[in-house]
Amino acid sequence: MRSKLHRFIMLFLILAVSGCTASHSTLNPASSSAGKVANLSWLLFGIAAMTFTVVTLILAYVIFRNRNDRLHTISEDVNSPETPEQAAENEKRALRVVMVAGGLVPAVVLAMLMALAIVIEQGSAIASASSDTLTIQVIGHQWWWEVHYPDQGINSANEIHIPAGEPVIFRLTSDDVIHSFWIPQLGGKLDLIPGQTNTIQLQADEPGIYRGQCAEFCGLQHANMAFFVIASERDDFETWVNTQEQPAQEPEISSIEAGRQVFMGSACVYCHRIEGTNATGVIGPDLTHLASRATIGAGVLPNTRGNLAAWITNAQAIKPGNRMPPMQLDPDQLQTLLDYLETLQ
Amino acid sequence: MAVSADRDTQVASENLREIWETPDALSRLLSTVDHKYIGLRYVVTAFLFFVLAGINALLMRVQLMSANNTFADPQIYNQWFTLHGTLMIFFFATPMLFGFGNYFVPLMVGARDMAFPRLNAFGYWVFLFAGLFMYASMIFNVAPDGGWFAYVPLTSKIYSPTPNLDFWLLGLMFLGISTTAGAINFIVTIFKMRVPGLSLNRMPLFVWTILVTSLVVLFAVPALTTANILLFLERTFGFHFFDSEGGSPLLWQHLFWFFGHPDVYIIFLPAAGIVSEIIQVFSRRRVVGYTLLAMSAILTGVVAFGVWVHHMFAVGISPLVNSLFGAASLMIAVPAGIQVFSWLATLVLGKPRFKLPLMWIMGFILTFVIGGLTGVMFPAVSFDRQVTDTYFVVAHFHYVLVGGMVFPMFGAMYYWLPKMTGRMLNKGLGYWHFWLFFLGVNGVFFPMHILGINGMPRRVYTYATDMGWEPLNLFITVSAFVIALSVILFIVNIFYSLWAGKQAGDDPWGGATLEWATSSPPPPYNFEQMLAVASRVPVWDEEIHEADSSRVANINVHDADLDINHIEKELIAQRDPSDVYKLETIGTTLITAEADAIYHMADSSTLPLLLSLALLLLFTAALFHQWLLAAIAIVISIFFIALWLWPEETREEAREETA
């Protein structure tokens, strides 16, 4: 039963990832705090459009008035017929307009906007989190996301499951260079910086799949460093947690055991970890529940058997520069390896 | 009387030419210290870097025109955008404006040259060699690839082991020498070499903005140079300034942006000065709010140093600090708003003539206002954290920099090239250039706002089809080629006009400031007579008081209408008659510009070129870690500096010897 539900979710995920349903727009918020920022954005755009219209109208007025005036000589133009007193008075009036329109009005409007922005920023700050708030640790790597649930003992990569409608605390750091953690629909970005832990609180109001992407330039494959946040109802989330807490399934059939031996006997184990086995590498993503994840290569490809085979054979062709070397496996070995990996639910 | 005065003038100008001109073309090429040659060289070289950086941009646009495009691999793409930003900011924008400053500041203040002519030549050679040094990396396929702000640790030895970043660090250290020398030269020229009567409150606004910019350079560039030296030491010798074991990656960001944000105003302020000049001349009205405009430039220059953290809202600094820096950033909007409305008021109250220079300024106002309006959105920290590092930011700063600097630059080209070359640019080609550029720029950068809002991060070499970013990207790429076409038309126009352009005459536009009071192009000595002025718009007021030419050949500040102060009289009385044919110019007091000294100017020399070649050797040696060669280069440099500074015979000594 559980596995049927799981298949269904997986299918949905793969469709979502390879289709176009995962929005990446900041104006399509999925949380109330991102919603406030979206509203603020619209307010800012509105004020900008109004100001731009005023400036454009002034320029249009300048261009279109007096089109048929005869041209004067320079001395006629620059030596105005006004008396010096009139000229001084006109200049004063012009200066008053400049100071009010160019200085005072922007100062007042912007001060009010600033106050509003600070209020919104305060609202998105971490509320006094209760001890049972879910905490997730995210560690940036060139070019993938390591994901830990310290309280649940779950290790994953490039996919973050959270309960919908609840605040979640993310503790962010980096193992190498600076990355930036950004899920546009859930809120603003925050950098992952080596040697420092940044904390951000996010919430998805409704169940759904939200795309995230690294936003700070981090080298060759900055473009292909995506991840997905899957927000589900509390029950579904608990189910997911229970699955993920388990170590990898022991192979029950010999062909799968053969696949496991391919894995354990090759270079895979130096970089990857599978809970409950001798594979304890930490350079690449934890593969204990690889088959439960929707994508491979940090959001680059849907997690299908074919893609997995292509990735294992030559990941450099798919994501040039990433740390995974091409694997020399004969076709039989590859197929049994894939059989084994597909059991890592 | 009139005839004899004419004859005197002719004799005087022949004498002047003999004194100030380097006649032989080859020695002029290598040794001239004439600010006009140097200014023109800056403008041409900077424009070349504009074209090179533009080609990088076009290549990027070809890669991004479709999803999953394989035109470029990430390695070369990262080099393209890093070099695009680095060249545009450091080797195009600032040197271009310094070039116009070099050419026109001495003319606008009525001086014969910059205060330190050899330092000026040195500044150009260093700029040229630093630029070639930087661009050589592209040719050898090891161009910098860490982005134009080169965040550590991505740029540290572990993550960038190849020499790409060393080119960047050393190239910018090298360039910093040029920028600093240029800034000092501007400050002294503006403070001490204005013609009598050109008090601070009469200085043309372009001169004001160059002054403020130079002061900002002096305080900002050391932060960048320091950061570059520290990172070079870390990469080369394993120091720990910026790594997380003992150092801090954020230290780099603070140092870089302490330079980087003021640098935006280093680029914008001189352009704003150009805008004020062009609007004044083509509105045929004294600019409204002269004092406000000068004060705005100063205020911008000061506040520029208090806003750098707004580039770092997403690094995890406390919300209180973020909000404080947000509020400080908003303060910039006040002087910016005052400037824009002063210009608008001048246009409204004046009688504008919509010739090409003014069209570019109208284009400037429209684009720059859009950039400014998105600029005031970022201090709202929560908004910033959504759009920072996306194409929204790319759109914003291109609107500010293309709007705020490139539009005024092209305006200045149409406005000032006739003065520099003696030929008018072709109008028909000019209109095509303007309209294609205006449409192209908005076609490229406006859609980028939408891409950013839709989540497209900057600096990605590829994106997936299903992100929905493809149609806008294709549109942007097409628009980029429209920009390229317009720039090609401009280059064609220059060559065509140099060959067949209409003669410009001394003053084709009805200019207001002193550069229009001499011939086009100006003679090597700039003005036959030392002038004296009593107005902000001396040419309009015809208040240039031509001096009495019979007194001395190349320097005379005397004028019957002006009450000459006694120091000036004394100075003239004390002069040795044999000094008349020396390179001399008059020095004036800082605020009121009363004559207080006669300066002996440096003669043309190849030492600036030789010293910059020695420095090029030093930086090349450092690039290849050849420390012995570097030491030799330092010794050679010191040798040339010593030659340069070797005291010449003083007049007294010379007199004693002849006696």
mmCIF file of C-alpha atoms in Angstrom, chain B residues 16 31 596:
data_model
loop_
_atom_site.group_PDB
_atom_site.id
_atom_site.type_symbol
_atom_site.label_atom_id
_atom_site.label_comp_id
_atom_site.label_asym_id
_atom_site.label_seq_id
_atom_site.Cartn_x
_atom_site.Cartn_y
_atom_site.Cartn_z
ATOM 1 C CA LEU B 16 53.649 79.558 -27.821
ATOM 2 C CA SER B 31 56.824 61.321 -25.053
ATOM 3 C CA ASP B 596 49.342 83.484 -6.518
#
